Amino acid sequence: MPSYRYRDVYARVDVPLTERVWPNRRLTQAPLWVPVDLRDGNQALPEPMDPARKRRFFEQMIAMGYKEIEVGYPSASQTDFDFVRLIAESEIAPDDVTIVVFTPARRDLIERTVHSIHGITNPVVIHMYTATAPTWREVVLGKMRDELRELILAGGRDILELTDHLPNTRFEFSPEVFNLTEPDYVIEICNAMTELWDATPERPVILNLPATVEIATPNVYADQVEYMHRNLDRRDAVILSVHPHNDRGTGVACAELALLAGAQRVEGCIFGNGERTGNVDIAVLALNMHAQGIDPMIDFSDIEEIRRTVEYCNRIEVHPRHPYVGDLVHTAFSGTHQDAIKKGFAEHWNRAAGQNRSERDIEWRVPYLPIDPSDIGRNYDAVIRVNSQSGKGGIAYLLAAEYGIELPRRLQIDFARRVQERADASGLEITAPQLLALFESIYVASDTAGVELIDLESVTHDNVNHTRLSLSIAGVKHSGTYRGIGPVEAAARLLGDQQIAVDVVSLHQSSLAAGIASDALTLIEYRSSTGTRWAAGRDRSVLTAAVNAVLCAARAIASESAAA
């Protein structure tokens, strides 16, 4: 690969910053969030949003709590212009939401933009941009530095003139491709714009610093932002904003380090749509903060509905491994991961019970799950799924979570081996219903031929148990009445009298979850000629379920004897 064709970023951008503070800072609060899905994200779609999709997306953002939304590029698209007019002529935007519209530094396009916002009573930000990097100046615009500076200032003057009669309007400037522009030139232009627009703390100007095409490691972007933060004039009258793209796959890191470096506002897209590899993902940024104990000030408690809206409006599916929202991000297939998660859940629930507090009110520290899926409206159904990589912990968790079947540890080991054989043979994931069916086929034998329960009665008189039992063995009825023992021992004795020895080592009672007819389930460990094995029985009656488990073991022992 001809890597020699590309210049190292340090040869293109020399940031005159010798001491930096951002490496020693910590994020403590959320920035101002500005979703640009309706403008930047929309212009990157193969099929731009129609009016219905734009409105649905806008209303979703409102519901999530965004207070500043870039709604379109009204001079570039009739659809965008019409959507801005919809906001002006209806009440779909709450009074506390700031509307942002985007325009190049060209008078006719600024006029069209200003025309679109007439009648909007919300606060409005007019966002003007011009590319400033050397390649863009020379190749695209054909301007020298001084010529481009004058073009930008002329656009700024046009905005002042054309909005002079409009109340509640503020201004934003983006030196597009900021991250490839000479630092001294960016400072010069930005200072000229804040002076022109008379930035004050009461009416601040937004200076937005786009990493339009990501070209460096995140620390370089942080240095560039800190340099601006420390050297801008009227700093207390400036809201310093960033707009990272994701060409190198580090857009989120760039935004986080930029906030450490002094940025106060972040523009991006929910789930990261945008040109090329996308805009910075402001959902990931917000939920990263949530995972650090910082309130992101945006509501992601129903992330599935948010995803449905974004996928519908963008006509692009969210990847199953997308952070936080993907179908598989809270799912473990690996046995070691599953075991750790299962133990983590148990410890979490025990801590909550021990403190007599809700599970949602105590510190989250479940291995492999950075946040509680329930925080974003997810349940635990898909946390553990089974395939050939899965272990006993995950299999046991799934049976317990889906059906209420609590497997003893030794049975977990035995069943995991059987599941692994099935998964290896098919190469496919095994779903919870398939797991239950496999469990029943191995341990709850449905074939009653050879040994069958006919009748069972167990009563207690004067604290002494009396059991009456009738079995069909090889088609012949056998009955017995026993004093002082329960149904399990009675069944074992009656079987033993017919030379079918069932030596029960341990017995475990469980119950199946609602939806499986609320059956009782008995698991027994017994000795056979081939070693210790397991059998299970189920029935509405706990006593009958226990006897059925013994009979299941008896059938297996009889089959072994016949085979021998």
Coordinates of C-alpha atoms in Angstrom, one line a residue, residues 28-545:
T28 CA -18.3 16.2 35.5
Q29 CA -21.3 17.4 33.6
A30 CA -23.1 17.0 30.3
P31 CA -22.4 19.5 27.5
L32 CA -25.1 21.4 25.5
W33 CA -26.3 18.8 23.0
V34 CA -27.3 19.7 19.5
P35 CA -28.6 16.9 17.3
V36 CA -27.9 17.6 13.6
D37 CA -29.7 14.6 12.2
L38 CA -32.3 16.7 10.4
R39 CA -29.6 18.6 8.5
D40 CA -26.1 17.0 8.5
G41 CA -27.4 13.5 8.9
N42 CA -30.2 14.1 6.4
Q43 CA -27.9 15.3 3.7
A44 CA -25.9 12.1 4.0
L45 CA -28.8 9.8 3.4
P46 CA -29.3 8.0 0.0
E47 CA -33.0 9.0 0.3
P48 CA -33.3 12.2 2.3
M49 CA -36.2 12.4 4.8
D50 CA -39.6 13.3 3.5
P51 CA -41.7 15.8 5.6
A52 CA -43.4 13.1 7.6
R53 CA -40.1 11.5 8.6
K54 CA -38.5 14.9 9.5
R55 CA -41.5 15.6 11.7
R56 CA -41.4 12.2 13.5
F57 CA -37.6 12.6 14.1
F58 CA -38.1 16.1 15.4
E59 CA -40.8 15.1 17.8
Q60 CA -38.7 12.2 19.0
M61 CA -35.9 14.6 19.8
I62 CA -38.3 16.8 21.7
A63 CA -39.5 13.8 23.7
M64 CA -36.0 12.9 24.6
G65 CA -35.4 16.4 26.0
Y66 CA -33.1 18.1 23.5
K67 CA -33.3 21.9 23.9
E68 CA -31.4 22.9 20.8
I69 CA -32.0 21.2 17.4
E70 CA -30.5 21.9 14.0
V71 CA -33.6 21.5 11.8
G72 CA -32.4 22.0 8.3
Y73 CA -30.6 23.7 5.5
P74 CA -33.5 25.8 4.1
S75 CA -31.6 27.4 1.3
A76 CA -30.5 24.1 -0.1
S77 CA -33.7 22.1 -0.1
Q78 CA -37.4 22.9 -0.5
T79 CA -38.2 20.1 1.9
D80 CA -36.0 21.7 4.5
F81 CA -37.4 25.2 3.8
D82 CA -40.9 23.8 4.2
F83 CA -40.1 22.1 7.5
V84 CA -38.7 25.3 9.0
R85 CA -42.0 27.0 7.8
L86 CA -43.9 24.2 9.5
I87 CA -42.2 25.1 12.8
A88 CA -43.0 28.8 12.2
E89 CA -46.7 28.1 11.5
S90 CA -47.5 25.4 14.0
E91 CA -46.8 24.6 17.6
I92 CA -44.7 21.5 17.2
A93 CA -41.7 23.2 18.9
P94 CA -42.0 23.9 22.6
D95 CA -41.1 27.4 23.6
D96 CA -37.9 26.4 25.4
V97 CA -36.4 24.7 22.3
T98 CA -33.9 26.6 20.3
I99 CA -34.2 26.2 16.5
V100 CA -30.9 26.1 14.5
V101 CA -30.8 26.7 10.7
F102 CA -27.7 26.3 8.5
T103 CA -26.4 28.5 5.7
P104 CA -23.3 29.2 3.7
A105 CA -21.7 32.7 3.8
R106 CA -23.5 33.9 0.6
R107 CA -26.1 36.7 0.6
D108 CA -28.8 35.1 -1.5
L109 CA -28.7 31.9 0.5
I110 CA -28.7 33.9 3.8
E111 CA -31.7 35.8 2.6
R112 CA -33.5 32.5 1.8
T113 CA -32.6 31.2 5.3
V114 CA -33.8 34.3 7.1
H115 CA -37.0 34.2 5.1
S116 CA -37.6 30.6 6.3
I117 CA -37.5 31.6 10.0
H118 CA -40.0 34.5 9.8
G119 CA -42.7 34.0 12.4
I120 CA -40.8 31.6 14.6
T121 CA -41.2 32.7 18.2
N122 CA -38.7 30.2 19.6
P123 CA -35.1 31.3 20.1
V124 CA -33.3 30.9 16.7
V125 CA -29.6 30.3 15.9
I126 CA -28.5 31.1 12.4
H127 CA -25.5 28.9 11.8
M128 CA -23.1 30.2 9.0
Y129 CA -20.2 28.1 7.8
T130 CA -17.3 28.5 5.4
A131 CA -14.4 26.1 4.7
T132 CA -11.1 27.5 5.9
A133 CA -8.5 24.8 5.4
P134 CA -5.7 25.4 2.9
T135 CA -6.8 22.6 0.5
W136 CA -10.4 23.9 0.5
R137 CA -9.3 27.5 0.1
E138 CA -7.1 26.7 -2.9
V139 CA -8.9 23.8 -4.6
V140 CA -12.6 24.6 -3.9
L141 CA -12.9 28.3 -3.2
G142 CA -9.9 29.7 -5.0
K143 CA -9.3 32.3 -2.3
M144 CA -6.3 33.6 -0.5
R145 CA -6.4 33.9 3.3
D146 CA -7.3 37.6 3.2
E147 CA -9.9 37.1 0.5
L148 CA -11.6 34.3 2.4
R149 CA -11.6 36.4 5.6
E150 CA -13.5 39.1 3.8
L151 CA -16.0 36.7 2.3
I152 CA -16.7 35.4 5.8
L153 CA -17.1 38.8 7.3
A154 CA -19.4 39.9 4.4
G155 CA -21.6 36.9 5.2
G156 CA -21.6 37.9 8.9
R157 CA -22.6 41.5 8.0
D158 CA -25.4 40.2 5.7
I159 CA -26.8 38.1 8.7
L160 CA -26.7 41.2 10.9
E161 CA -28.5 43.3 8.3
L162 CA -31.1 40.8 7.4
T163 CA -32.0 39.8 11.0
D164 CA -32.0 43.3 12.4
H165 CA -35.8 43.2 12.8
L166 CA -36.0 39.7 14.3
P167 CA -36.1 39.2 18.0
N168 CA -34.5 36.4 19.9
T169 CA -31.9 35.5 17.2
R170 CA -28.3 34.5 17.9
F171 CA -25.5 33.5 15.7
E172 CA -23.1 30.6 15.1
F173 CA -20.0 30.4 12.9
S174 CA -18.2 27.2 11.8
P175 CA -14.8 27.4 10.2
E176 CA -15.4 24.1 8.3
V177 CA -12.5 21.7 8.3
F178 CA -11.2 23.6 11.4
N179 CA -9.0 20.6 12.3
L180 CA -7.0 21.1 9.1
T181 CA -6.8 24.9 9.3
E182 CA -3.8 26.9 10.6
P183 CA -4.5 27.7 14.3
D184 CA -3.5 31.4 13.9
Y185 CA -5.9 31.8 10.9
V186 CA -8.8 30.2 12.8
I187 CA -8.2 32.5 15.8
E188 CA -8.0 35.5 13.5
I189 CA -11.3 34.7 11.8
C190 CA -13.2 33.7 14.9
N191 CA -12.1 36.8 16.8
A192 CA -13.2 38.9 13.9
M193 CA -16.7 37.2 13.9
T194 CA -17.3 37.7 17.6
E195 CA -16.3 41.3 17.3
L196 CA -18.6 41.8 14.3
W197 CA -21.5 40.1 16.0
D198 CA -20.7 41.9 19.3
A199 CA -20.6 38.8 21.4
T200 CA -21.5 39.4 25.0
P201 CA -22.1 37.0 28.0
E202 CA -25.8 37.9 27.7
R203 CA -25.9 37.1 24.0
P204 CA -23.0 34.8 23.3
V205 CA -21.8 33.7 19.9
I206 CA -21.4 30.0 19.2
L207 CA -18.0 29.1 17.6
N208 CA -18.3 25.6 16.3
L209 CA -15.0 23.7 15.5
P210 CA -15.7 20.9 13.1
A211 CA -13.4 17.9 12.6
T212 CA -15.1 17.8 9.2
V213 CA -12.8 15.0 8.0
E214 CA -11.1 13.2 10.9
I215 CA -7.4 13.1 10.2
A216 CA -5.5 12.7 13.5
T217 CA -5.5 11.0 16.8
P218 CA -8.0 12.4 19.4
N219 CA -5.2 14.1 21.4
V220 CA -4.4 16.4 18.4
Y221 CA -8.0 17.5 18.2
A222 CA -8.0 18.1 22.0
D223 CA -4.9 20.3 21.6
Q224 CA -6.5 22.3 18.9
V225 CA -9.6 22.9 21.0
E226 CA -7.7 23.8 24.1
Y227 CA -5.6 26.3 22.0
M228 CA -8.8 28.0 20.9
H229 CA -10.3 27.9 24.4
R230 CA -7.2 29.6 25.9
N231 CA -6.6 32.2 23.1
L232 CA -10.0 33.4 21.9
D233 CA -11.0 37.0 22.6
R234 CA -14.3 37.5 24.5
R235 CA -14.0 33.9 25.8
D236 CA -16.8 34.5 28.3
A237 CA -19.0 35.6 25.5
V238 CA -18.4 32.5 23.4
I239 CA -20.0 29.1 23.5
L240 CA -17.3 26.8 22.2
S241 CA -18.8 23.9 20.2
V242 CA -17.4 20.9 18.5
H243 CA -18.6 18.8 15.6
P244 CA -16.5 15.7 15.1
H245 CA -16.8 13.3 12.2
N246 CA -15.7 9.6 12.4
D247 CA -13.4 9.0 9.5
R248 CA -10.8 7.3 11.7
G249 CA -13.4 5.7 14.0
T250 CA -12.5 7.9 16.9
G251 CA -15.3 10.5 16.8
V252 CA -16.5 9.7 20.3
A253 CA -13.0 9.9 21.7
C254 CA -12.4 13.2 19.9
A255 CA -15.6 14.7 21.4
E256 CA -14.8 13.5 24.9
L257 CA -11.3 14.9 24.9
A258 CA -12.6 18.1 23.3
L259 CA -14.9 18.6 26.3
L260 CA -11.9 18.1 28.6
A261 CA -10.1 20.7 26.6
G262 CA -12.8 23.4 27.1
A263 CA -15.6 22.7 24.7
Q264 CA -19.1 23.3 26.0
R265 CA -21.4 22.1 23.3
V266 CA -21.4 19.0 21.0
E267 CA -23.1 18.7 17.6
G268 CA -23.7 15.2 16.3
C269 CA -26.2 12.5 15.3
I270 CA -28.2 10.0 17.3
F271 CA -26.5 6.7 16.6
G272 CA -23.9 8.5 14.4
N273 CA -25.3 8.8 10.9
G274 CA -23.5 11.2 8.6
E275 CA -21.2 11.6 5.7
R276 CA -18.7 8.8 5.0
T277 CA -18.4 7.0 8.4
G278 CA -20.7 9.4 10.1
N279 CA -21.0 12.2 12.6
V280 CA -20.1 11.7 16.2
D281 CA -22.7 9.6 17.9
I282 CA -24.3 11.7 20.6
A283 CA -26.2 8.8 22.0
V284 CA -23.0 6.9 22.8
L285 CA -21.5 10.1 24.2
A286 CA -24.5 10.6 26.5
L287 CA -24.7 7.0 27.7
N288 CA -20.9 7.0 28.3
M289 CA -21.6 9.8 30.7
H290 CA -24.5 7.9 32.3
A291 CA -22.2 4.9 32.8
Q292 CA -19.8 7.2 34.7
G293 CA -22.5 8.5 37.0
I294 CA -23.0 11.8 35.1
D295 CA -26.6 12.7 34.2
P296 CA -26.6 13.2 30.4
M297 CA -29.8 15.3 30.7
I298 CA -31.3 13.4 27.8
D299 CA -33.8 10.6 28.2
F300 CA -32.8 7.2 26.8
S301 CA -35.1 5.2 29.0
D302 CA -36.9 3.8 25.9
I303 CA -34.0 3.1 23.6
E304 CA -35.9 0.6 21.5
E305 CA -38.5 3.3 20.5
I306 CA -35.6 5.8 19.8
R307 CA -34.0 3.2 17.6
R308 CA -37.2 2.4 15.7
T309 CA -37.7 6.1 15.0
V310 CA -34.1 6.6 13.8
E311 CA -34.2 3.5 11.6
Y312 CA -37.5 4.5 10.1
C313 CA -36.4 8.1 9.4
N314 CA -33.0 7.3 8.1
R315 CA -34.0 4.1 6.3
I316 CA -30.8 2.6 7.8
E317 CA -30.6 -0.2 10.3
V318 CA -28.6 0.1 13.5
H319 CA -25.8 -2.4 13.6
P320 CA -26.3 -5.3 16.2
R321 CA -23.0 -4.4 17.8
H322 CA -23.7 -0.7 18.0
P323 CA -22.8 0.5 21.5
Y324 CA -25.8 0.5 23.9
V325 CA -28.5 0.1 21.3
G326 CA -27.5 -2.8 19.2
D327 CA -29.4 -6.1 19.5
L328 CA -26.3 -8.0 20.8
V329 CA -24.6 -5.4 23.0
H330 CA -26.0 -6.8 26.2
T331 CA -25.7 -10.4 25.1
A332 CA -23.1 -13.0 26.2
F333 CA -22.5 -16.2 24.3
S334 CA -19.1 -17.0 26.0
G335 CA -19.3 -19.4 28.9
T336 CA -16.9 -17.4 31.0
H337 CA -18.8 -14.2 30.4
Q338 CA -22.1 -16.0 31.1
D339 CA -20.9 -17.4 34.4
A340 CA -19.6 -14.0 35.6
I341 CA -22.9 -12.3 34.6
K342 CA -25.0 -14.9 36.4
K343 CA -23.0 -14.5 39.6
G344 CA -23.1 -10.7 39.2
F345 CA -26.9 -10.7 39.0
A346 CA -27.1 -13.0 42.0
E347 CA -24.8 -10.7 44.0
H348 CA -26.7 -7.6 42.9
W349 CA -30.0 -9.0 44.0
N350 CA -28.6 -10.2 47.3
R351 CA -27.2 -6.8 48.0
A352 CA -30.5 -5.2 47.3
A353 CA -32.3 -7.6 49.5
G354 CA -29.7 -7.2 52.3
Q355 CA -30.1 -3.5 52.2
N356 CA -33.9 -3.7 51.9
R357 CA -33.7 -1.4 48.8
S358 CA -34.8 -1.6 45.3
E359 CA -32.4 -3.2 42.8
R360 CA -32.4 0.1 40.9
D361 CA -31.3 2.1 43.9
I362 CA -27.9 0.3 44.5
E363 CA -24.6 0.6 42.7
W364 CA -24.4 -1.4 39.5
R365 CA -21.4 -3.7 39.3
V366 CA -22.4 -6.7 37.2
P367 CA -19.4 -8.1 35.2
Y368 CA -19.4 -7.5 31.4
L369 CA -22.5 -5.2 31.6
P370 CA -21.3 -1.5 31.8
I371 CA -24.8 -0.3 32.5
D372 CA -28.0 -2.0 33.7
P373 CA -30.0 -2.8 30.5
S374 CA -33.2 -1.8 32.3
D375 CA -31.9 1.8 32.5
I376 CA -32.6 2.1 28.8
G377 CA -35.8 0.1 28.8
R378 CA -34.3 -3.3 28.0
N379 CA -35.2 -6.4 29.9
Y380 CA -32.7 -9.2 30.7
D381 CA -34.2 -11.7 28.2
A382 CA -31.3 -11.4 25.7
V383 CA -28.5 -10.9 28.2
I384 CA -27.4 -14.6 27.9
R385 CA -27.8 -16.7 24.8
V386 CA -26.5 -20.1 24.1
N387 CA -24.3 -21.4 21.3
S388 CA -21.3 -23.7 21.1
Q389 CA -19.2 -21.2 23.0
S390 CA -21.6 -21.2 26.0
G391 CA -21.0 -22.7 29.4
K392 CA -23.0 -24.1 32.3
G393 CA -23.6 -20.7 33.9
G394 CA -25.2 -19.2 30.9
I395 CA -27.3 -22.3 30.2
A396 CA -28.5 -22.4 33.8
Y397 CA -29.2 -18.7 33.8
L398 CA -31.4 -19.0 30.7
L399 CA -33.4 -21.9 32.1
A400 CA -33.9 -20.0 35.4
A401 CA -34.7 -16.7 33.8
E402 CA -37.1 -18.0 31.2
Y403 CA -38.7 -21.0 33.0
G404 CA -37.8 -20.9 36.6
I405 CA -35.8 -24.0 36.5
E406 CA -32.9 -23.9 39.0
L407 CA -30.3 -26.4 38.1
P408 CA -28.0 -27.8 40.8
R409 CA -24.4 -27.3 40.0
R410 CA -23.6 -30.9 39.1
L411 CA -26.7 -31.0 36.8
Q412 CA -25.5 -27.8 35.2
I413 CA -22.2 -29.5 34.3
D414 CA -24.1 -32.6 32.9
F415 CA -26.6 -30.6 30.9
A416 CA -24.0 -28.2 29.6
R417 CA -22.1 -31.1 28.0
R418 CA -25.3 -32.2 26.2
V419 CA -26.0 -28.7 25.0
Q420 CA -22.5 -28.3 23.7
E421 CA -22.8 -31.5 21.7
R422 CA -26.0 -30.2 20.2
A423 CA -24.6 -26.8 19.4
D424 CA -21.4 -28.2 17.9
A425 CA -23.5 -30.5 15.7
S426 CA -25.7 -27.8 14.4
G427 CA -23.4 -24.8 14.5
L428 CA -26.4 -22.6 15.5
E429 CA -27.6 -20.7 18.5
I430 CA -29.9 -22.6 20.8
T431 CA -32.9 -20.6 21.8
A432 CA -34.6 -20.8 25.2
P433 CA -37.5 -23.0 24.0
Q434 CA -35.0 -25.3 22.3
L435 CA -33.0 -25.5 25.5
L436 CA -36.2 -26.5 27.4
A437 CA -37.1 -29.1 24.8
L438 CA -33.6 -30.6 25.0
F439 CA -33.7 -30.6 28.8
E440 CA -37.0 -32.4 28.8
S441 CA -36.0 -35.0 26.2
I442 CA -32.9 -35.9 28.3
Y443 CA -34.2 -35.8 31.8
V444 CA -38.0 -35.8 31.7
A445 CA -38.6 -38.9 29.6
S446 CA -42.1 -38.9 28.2
D447 CA -42.1 -42.6 27.2
T448 CA -43.8 -44.4 30.2
A449 CA -43.6 -47.8 28.6
G450 CA -42.2 -50.3 31.2
V451 CA -42.7 -48.3 34.3
E452 CA -45.8 -46.1 34.9
L453 CA -47.5 -44.5 37.9
I454 CA -51.1 -45.7 38.4
D455 CA -52.0 -44.3 41.7
L456 CA -50.4 -42.3 44.6
E457 CA -51.8 -41.3 48.0
S458 CA -49.8 -39.8 50.8
V459 CA -51.4 -38.7 54.1
T460 CA -50.1 -37.9 57.5
H461 CA -51.8 -39.2 60.7
D462 CA -50.4 -38.4 64.2
N463 CA -47.2 -36.9 62.6
V464 CA -46.6 -40.2 60.8
N465 CA -46.6 -40.3 57.0
H466 CA -48.5 -43.1 55.2
T467 CA -47.9 -43.7 51.5
R468 CA -50.0 -45.9 49.2
L469 CA -48.5 -46.5 45.7
S470 CA -49.4 -48.4 42.6
L471 CA -47.1 -48.9 39.6
S472 CA -47.4 -50.7 36.3
I473 CA -44.1 -52.5 35.7
A474 CA -43.8 -54.3 32.4
G475 CA -47.6 -54.3 32.2
V476 CA -48.1 -55.8 35.6
K477 CA -49.6 -53.8 38.5
H478 CA -47.6 -53.7 41.7
S479 CA -48.9 -51.9 44.9
G480 CA -47.5 -51.2 48.3
T481 CA -48.4 -49.3 51.5
Y482 CA -45.7 -47.8 53.5
R483 CA -45.6 -46.3 57.0
G484 CA -43.2 -43.5 58.0
I485 CA -41.7 -42.8 54.6
G486 CA -42.5 -40.4 51.8
P487 CA -43.5 -41.0 48.2
V488 CA -39.9 -41.0 46.8
E489 CA -38.6 -43.6 49.2
A490 CA -41.8 -45.6 48.8
A491 CA -41.4 -45.6 45.0
A492 CA -37.8 -46.7 45.3
R493 CA -38.7 -49.6 47.6
L494 CA -41.5 -50.8 45.4
L495 CA -39.2 -50.7 42.4
G496 CA -36.5 -52.4 44.4
D497 CA -38.9 -55.3 45.2
Q498 CA -39.0 -55.8 41.4
Q499 CA -35.2 -55.8 41.0
I500 CA -35.1 -52.2 39.7
A501 CA -32.7 -50.5 42.2
V502 CA -33.0 -46.7 42.2
D503 CA -30.4 -45.3 44.6
V504 CA -31.3 -41.6 45.0
V505 CA -28.3 -39.5 46.0
S506 CA -29.9 -36.1 46.1
L507 CA -33.3 -34.5 45.4
H508 CA -34.0 -30.9 44.4
Q509 CA -37.5 -29.3 44.2
S510 CA -38.2 -26.4 41.8
S511 CA -41.2 -25.0 40.0
L512 CA -41.7 -23.9 36.5
A513 CA -42.5 -20.3 35.8
A514 CA -46.0 -19.2 34.9
G515 CA -46.9 -20.0 31.3
I516 CA -45.7 -23.6 31.6
A517 CA -48.9 -24.6 33.5
S518 CA -47.1 -23.8 36.8
D519 CA -45.9 -27.4 37.1
A520 CA -43.7 -28.6 40.0
L521 CA -40.4 -29.9 39.0
T522 CA -38.3 -32.5 40.9
L523 CA -34.7 -33.2 40.0
I524 CA -33.0 -36.3 41.4
E525 CA -29.4 -37.5 41.2
Y526 CA -29.1 -41.2 41.3
R527 CA -26.5 -44.0 40.9
S528 CA -26.6 -46.4 38.0
S529 CA -24.3 -49.0 36.6
T530 CA -22.7 -46.3 34.5
G531 CA -22.2 -43.8 37.3
T532 CA -24.1 -40.9 38.8
R533 CA -26.9 -39.6 36.5
W534 CA -29.9 -37.2 36.6
A535 CA -33.6 -37.6 36.1
A536 CA -36.6 -35.2 36.4
G537 CA -40.3 -35.4 36.9
R538 CA -43.0 -32.7 36.5
D539 CA -46.6 -32.5 37.5
R540 CA -49.1 -30.1 39.1
S541 CA -48.6 -32.1 42.3
V542 CA -45.2 -31.8 44.0
L543 CA -45.5 -35.3 45.3
T544 CA -46.4 -36.8 41.9
A545 CA -43.6 -34.8 40.3

